[in-house]
Amino acid sequence: MLVKNKTLVIGAGFGGIASALRMKALGHDVTIIDRLNNIGGRAQVFKKGNYKHDAGPTVITAPFLFDELFSLFGEDRRNYLKFVPLNPWYRFYFDNGMEFDYANSIDEMNKEIAKFNLDDINNYKNLIKQSEKIFEVGFEQLSDKPFTRFSDMIKVIPNLFKLKSFLTVSQLVNLYIKNKFLRRAFSIHPLLVGGNPFDTTSIYALIHFLERKWGIYFCMGGTGKLVYELKCLLERNDVEIILNTDIVKINTERGIATSAVSNKGGIYDCDRIIFNGDPPILYEEILKTKRNFFLNMFKREKYSMGLFVLFFGTKINYPKIAHHTIWLGKRFKSLLNDIFNKKILPNDFSLYIHRPTATDKTFAPKGHESFYVLCPVPNLQGNINWNIEGPRLQKRIIKALTKTIMPNLSKVIEDVFYMTPNDFKNDYRSMHGAGFSISPIFSQSAWFRYHNKDRKIKNLYISAAGAHPGAGIPGVLSSAKVVENLVKIEMNNESK
């Protein structure tokens, strides 16, 4: 039997790009379509004045996942992209004025930890050992494996319980680390993928070892350069790219997706569809059907927080600001409770600061710096008027940074603009303007998360942050590998 292989990828974020490349490597006729004017999803590039800004993810871990995409076609990623290791990985600034460098060297880490608590040097060593055990199961065994049957989940439950996955990230870290400031630093990772450390399953503590194993990198030229080279890779291998086109409907016949309809009335016939967007949007707005049946049992899914992202340039240099800086306010748990659970916008905040000019001077003119500051805020399930609160929050952030780690900022800042959860909803078609789709709590992970293959439409697949294994660059690139494995099974069955 001749296997049909016309694949349509809806959405050109990293999960969609990786899926398109993997399908092309299988010999498929591939079209990738996106509503924006460039591929990359949230990894867009903004330019204002003489400054360049990466709008999306800036932290690269597990670089081999990008290497694989080039090697599918006999190419070497290093011929096109330069990944530079960062040190420190992150610099933490606490409300008492102390700083902590999350370093790539264990010796450097021990010196940093000693500033807070000597006993936590050994405690951190034990935390990494536990993280490695979780990594061996959560990443190596499960991240690229489908969870389309409940039996798949049953098989891994004993290991998950053995690894204390029923604990939250914060609870697991607190079993090892005793200093309150270090506890915050070592619990921060879930926020980078949309989770509250006090709710997120401790499976995500595997990130500690993932970083230790491969390090943290920055792509010279920025994420925009990474997206550009991936676009060139798609074009070199004859993947059709359609932009400025939104898919509003998927046509089905007897449980088979036959075509997709755009907002412009175009109809795209296909043999299979891979959806790279927010899964709740797929089910609620495109298919207009029930969502994942397990998630639907809870009546209301839990979503990640929203993001307020402030972009600006400065007319002076700030050499003491690391490439990645995490600025933590006085409150931590109660602040996150306000954001994630109460859905209220507090007067205080914590911030992630990206200074690409620490590594790549092309982002700003000589003697200037390029920044973006990411502030977790409630998603649009909270009743917040961003037309009013956006300018107010901008002023509060600039004032706080001026008083602490960026003196004179209010006098040297220029070309300021920002994004709110409204922009995430409108530009990226994100449900409730959430920054990372549904949150990574235990009841929304693995089999409990959106499946990578639809239960009823047998040729509809999902490769996205809201599907297994989750958000973040390693998550969505692994999601594409899951889809590839499922399609291979389909192709093998059809060819028999």
Short mmCIF file of C-alpha atoms in Angstrom, two decimals, residues 170-396:
data_model
loop_
_atom_site.label_atom_id
_atom_site.label_comp_id
_atom_site.label_asym_id
_atom_site.label_seq_id
_atom_site.Cartn_x
_atom_site.Cartn_y
_atom_site.Cartn_z
CA SER A 170 9.66 23.86 46.18
CA GLN A 171 9.00 20.96 48.56
CA LEU A 172 11.75 18.87 46.96
CA VAL A 173 14.29 21.68 47.06
CA ASN A 174 13.40 22.41 50.68
CA LEU A 175 14.20 18.81 51.62
CA TYR A 176 17.81 19.57 50.75
CA ILE A 177 18.50 23.32 50.87
CA LYS A 178 18.13 25.19 54.18
CA ASN A 179 18.96 28.84 53.46
CA LYS A 180 15.80 30.75 52.50
CA PHE A 181 17.49 32.73 49.72
CA LEU A 182 19.09 29.66 48.16
CA ARG A 183 15.76 27.87 48.37
CA ARG A 184 14.29 30.58 46.19
CA ALA A 185 17.16 30.45 43.71
CA PHE A 186 17.02 26.67 43.35
CA SER A 187 13.21 26.65 43.05
CA ILE A 188 13.02 29.23 40.29
CA HIS A 189 13.15 26.94 37.24
CA PRO A 190 9.39 26.22 36.96
CA LEU A 191 8.78 29.93 36.39
CA LEU A 192 10.88 29.67 33.23
CA VAL A 193 8.31 27.21 31.81
CA GLY A 194 5.18 28.82 33.25
CA GLY A 195 4.84 27.05 36.59
CA ASN A 196 4.53 28.11 40.20
CA PRO A 197 7.33 26.34 42.16
CA PHE A 198 4.81 25.76 44.95
CA ASP A 199 2.41 23.89 42.61
CA THR A 200 4.65 22.44 39.88
CA THR A 201 5.48 18.74 40.07
CA SER A 202 9.03 18.01 41.20
CA ILE A 203 9.60 16.22 37.89
CA TYR A 204 10.73 19.65 36.72
CA ALA A 205 13.60 19.54 39.22
CA LEU A 206 15.35 17.55 36.48
CA ILE A 207 16.28 20.94 35.00
CA HIS A 208 19.03 21.24 37.64
CA PHE A 209 20.85 18.23 36.22
CA LEU A 210 19.96 19.08 32.62
CA GLU A 211 21.81 22.37 33.04
CA ARG A 212 24.74 20.64 34.73
CA LYS A 213 24.94 18.09 31.92
CA TRP A 214 24.86 20.42 28.91
CA GLY A 215 25.23 23.96 30.26
CA ILE A 216 23.41 27.15 29.29
CA TYR A 217 24.13 28.89 25.99
CA PHE A 218 23.32 31.99 24.03
CA CYS A 219 23.05 31.93 20.25
CA MET A 220 25.21 34.68 18.74
CA GLY A 221 22.94 36.94 16.75
CA GLY A 222 20.16 36.05 19.16
CA THR A 223 17.16 33.80 18.92
CA GLY A 224 16.28 35.64 15.73
CA LYS A 225 19.45 34.32 14.10
CA LEU A 226 18.53 30.82 15.26
CA VAL A 227 15.09 31.14 13.70
CA TYR A 228 16.56 32.56 10.49
CA GLU A 229 18.91 29.60 10.02
CA LEU A 230 16.11 27.14 10.75
CA LYS A 231 14.03 28.90 8.11
CA CYS A 232 16.90 28.53 5.65
CA LEU A 233 17.11 24.83 6.54
CA LEU A 234 13.40 24.45 5.80
CA GLU A 235 13.77 26.24 2.48
CA ARG A 236 16.86 24.26 1.45
CA ASN A 237 14.81 21.12 1.88
CA ASP A 238 11.73 22.35 0.01
CA VAL A 239 9.36 22.77 2.94
CA GLU A 240 6.63 25.19 1.84
CA ILE A 241 6.23 28.13 4.22
CA ILE A 242 2.98 30.13 4.27
CA LEU A 243 2.85 33.23 6.50
CA ASN A 244 0.25 35.83 7.54
CA THR A 245 -2.40 33.12 7.42
CA ASP A 246 -4.48 31.90 10.35
CA ILE A 247 -6.19 28.52 10.44
CA VAL A 248 -9.76 28.81 11.69
CA LYS A 249 -11.20 25.36 10.96
CA ILE A 250 -10.13 21.77 10.43
CA ASN A 251 -12.41 19.67 8.22
CA THR A 252 -12.89 16.02 9.18
CA GLU A 253 -14.62 13.01 7.67
CA ARG A 254 -15.26 9.85 9.69
CA GLY A 255 -12.58 10.66 12.23
CA ILE A 256 -9.98 11.77 9.67
CA ALA A 257 -8.70 15.33 9.20
CA THR A 258 -8.92 16.08 5.48
CA SER A 259 -8.10 19.77 5.22
CA ALA A 260 -7.65 23.04 7.06
CA VAL A 261 -9.40 26.33 6.29
CA SER A 262 -7.71 29.70 6.70
CA ASN A 263 -9.12 33.07 7.70
CA LYS A 264 -8.67 34.06 4.06
CA GLY A 265 -10.85 31.21 2.82
CA GLY A 266 -7.98 29.07 1.58
CA ILE A 267 -8.34 25.30 1.89
CA TYR A 268 -5.26 23.18 2.52
CA ASP A 269 -5.72 19.48 1.78
CA CYS A 270 -3.54 17.09 3.75
CA ASP A 271 -3.06 13.51 4.88
CA ARG A 272 -2.14 14.52 8.43
CA ILE A 273 -2.03 17.66 10.52
CA ILE A 274 0.48 18.60 13.22
CA PHE A 275 -0.79 21.42 15.41
CA ASN A 276 1.83 23.72 16.93
CA GLY A 277 -0.25 26.15 18.90
CA ASP A 278 -2.07 26.38 22.21
CA PRO A 279 -4.07 23.11 22.50
CA PRO A 280 -7.07 24.75 24.22
CA ILE A 281 -7.38 27.02 21.17
CA LEU A 282 -7.31 23.96 18.90
CA TYR A 283 -10.22 22.30 20.69
CA GLU A 284 -12.29 25.33 21.67
CA GLU A 285 -11.92 27.61 18.66
CA ILE A 286 -10.80 25.48 15.70
CA LEU A 287 -12.37 22.06 16.26
CA LYS A 288 -15.14 23.43 18.51
CA THR A 289 -15.23 20.18 20.43
CA LYS A 290 -14.40 18.83 23.86
CA ARG A 291 -10.81 19.09 24.97
CA ASN A 292 -8.67 16.33 26.45
CA PHE A 293 -11.27 14.25 28.28
CA PHE A 294 -9.26 13.97 31.51
CA LEU A 295 -8.63 17.71 31.71
CA ASN A 296 -12.30 18.31 30.94
CA MET A 297 -13.25 16.35 34.06
CA PHE A 298 -11.83 19.15 36.18
CA LYS A 299 -14.14 21.67 34.46
CA ARG A 300 -11.40 24.26 34.48
CA GLU A 301 -7.77 23.80 33.52
CA LYS A 302 -5.03 25.66 35.35
CA TYR A 303 -3.03 27.97 33.14
CA SER A 304 0.43 29.42 33.44
CA MET A 305 0.88 33.01 34.50
CA GLY A 306 0.79 35.94 32.13
CA LEU A 307 3.83 37.99 31.20
CA PHE A 308 4.49 41.70 31.18
CA VAL A 309 7.61 42.20 29.07
CA LEU A 310 9.35 45.59 29.10
CA PHE A 311 11.79 46.33 26.26
CA PHE A 312 14.21 49.25 26.26
CA GLY A 313 17.67 50.53 25.41
CA THR A 314 20.07 52.50 27.58
CA LYS A 315 22.46 55.27 26.58
CA ILE A 316 25.15 53.95 28.94
CA ASN A 317 26.65 50.56 29.71
CA TYR A 318 25.77 48.38 32.70
CA PRO A 319 28.74 45.98 32.84
CA LYS A 320 27.79 44.62 36.29
CA ILE A 321 24.50 43.21 34.99
CA ALA A 322 24.86 39.56 33.94
CA HIS A 323 23.47 38.21 30.69
CA HIS A 324 20.62 36.64 32.70
CA THR A 325 19.65 38.33 35.98
CA ILE A 326 16.83 37.30 38.28
CA TRP A 327 15.76 40.18 40.53
CA LEU A 328 13.75 38.89 43.48
CA GLY A 329 11.57 41.07 45.66
CA LYS A 330 10.93 40.67 49.37
CA ARG A 331 7.93 38.38 48.92
CA PHE A 332 8.18 35.04 47.14
CA LYS A 333 5.49 32.44 47.96
CA SER A 334 2.75 34.97 48.72
CA LEU A 335 3.65 36.98 45.61
CA LEU A 336 3.30 33.90 43.40
CA ASN A 337 0.03 33.03 45.14
CA ASP A 338 -1.30 36.49 44.20
CA ILE A 339 -0.27 35.97 40.58
CA PHE A 340 -1.18 32.32 39.99
CA ASN A 341 -4.12 31.73 42.31
CA LYS A 342 -5.71 35.01 43.36
CA LYS A 343 -5.15 36.48 39.88
CA ILE A 344 -4.47 39.94 41.27
CA LEU A 345 -1.73 42.35 40.23
CA PRO A 346 0.34 43.20 43.32
CA ASN A 347 2.33 46.39 43.76
CA ASP A 348 5.56 44.41 44.21
CA PHE A 349 7.14 41.97 41.77
CA SER A 350 10.06 39.78 40.83
CA LEU A 351 11.85 40.14 37.49
CA TYR A 352 13.91 38.29 34.91
CA ILE A 353 16.30 40.65 33.11
CA HIS A 354 17.87 39.81 29.76
CA ARG A 355 20.96 41.76 28.74
CA PRO A 356 22.09 40.27 25.39
CA THR A 357 24.73 42.98 24.96
CA ALA A 358 26.66 41.29 27.77
CA THR A 359 27.55 38.66 25.14
CA ASP A 360 26.62 40.07 21.73
CA LYS A 361 27.27 43.76 21.04
CA THR A 362 25.21 43.76 17.83
CA PHE A 363 22.00 44.30 19.81
CA ALA A 364 22.77 47.99 20.48
CA PRO A 365 25.02 50.84 19.29
CA LYS A 366 28.47 51.14 20.81
CA GLY A 367 28.29 52.38 24.37
CA HIS A 368 24.61 51.44 24.64
CA GLU A 369 22.78 48.36 25.97
CA SER A 370 19.70 46.40 24.96
CA PHE A 371 17.41 44.93 27.62
CA TYR A 372 14.16 43.23 28.18
CA VAL A 373 12.61 42.71 31.59
CA LEU A 374 10.07 39.96 32.09
CA CYS A 375 7.63 40.34 34.97
CA PRO A 376 5.25 37.46 35.87
CA VAL A 377 1.68 38.76 36.17
CA PRO A 378 -1.79 37.20 36.27
CA ASN A 379 -3.12 35.89 32.99
CA LEU A 380 -6.35 37.30 31.56
CA GLN A 381 -8.47 35.25 33.94
CA GLY A 382 -7.66 38.11 36.31
CA ASN A 383 -9.67 41.32 35.96
CA ILE A 384 -6.86 43.71 35.04
CA ASN A 385 -7.15 46.69 32.70
CA TRP A 386 -3.75 46.65 31.01
CA ASN A 387 -4.38 49.99 29.30
CA ILE A 388 -4.23 51.49 32.77
CA GLU A 389 -1.94 49.09 34.61
CA GLY A 390 0.65 48.69 31.82
CA PRO A 391 2.10 52.23 32.10
CA ARG A 392 1.92 52.06 35.90
CA LEU A 393 3.83 48.77 36.06
CA GLN A 394 6.42 50.12 33.62
CA LYS A 395 7.09 53.07 35.94
CA ARG A 396 7.32 50.86 39.04
#
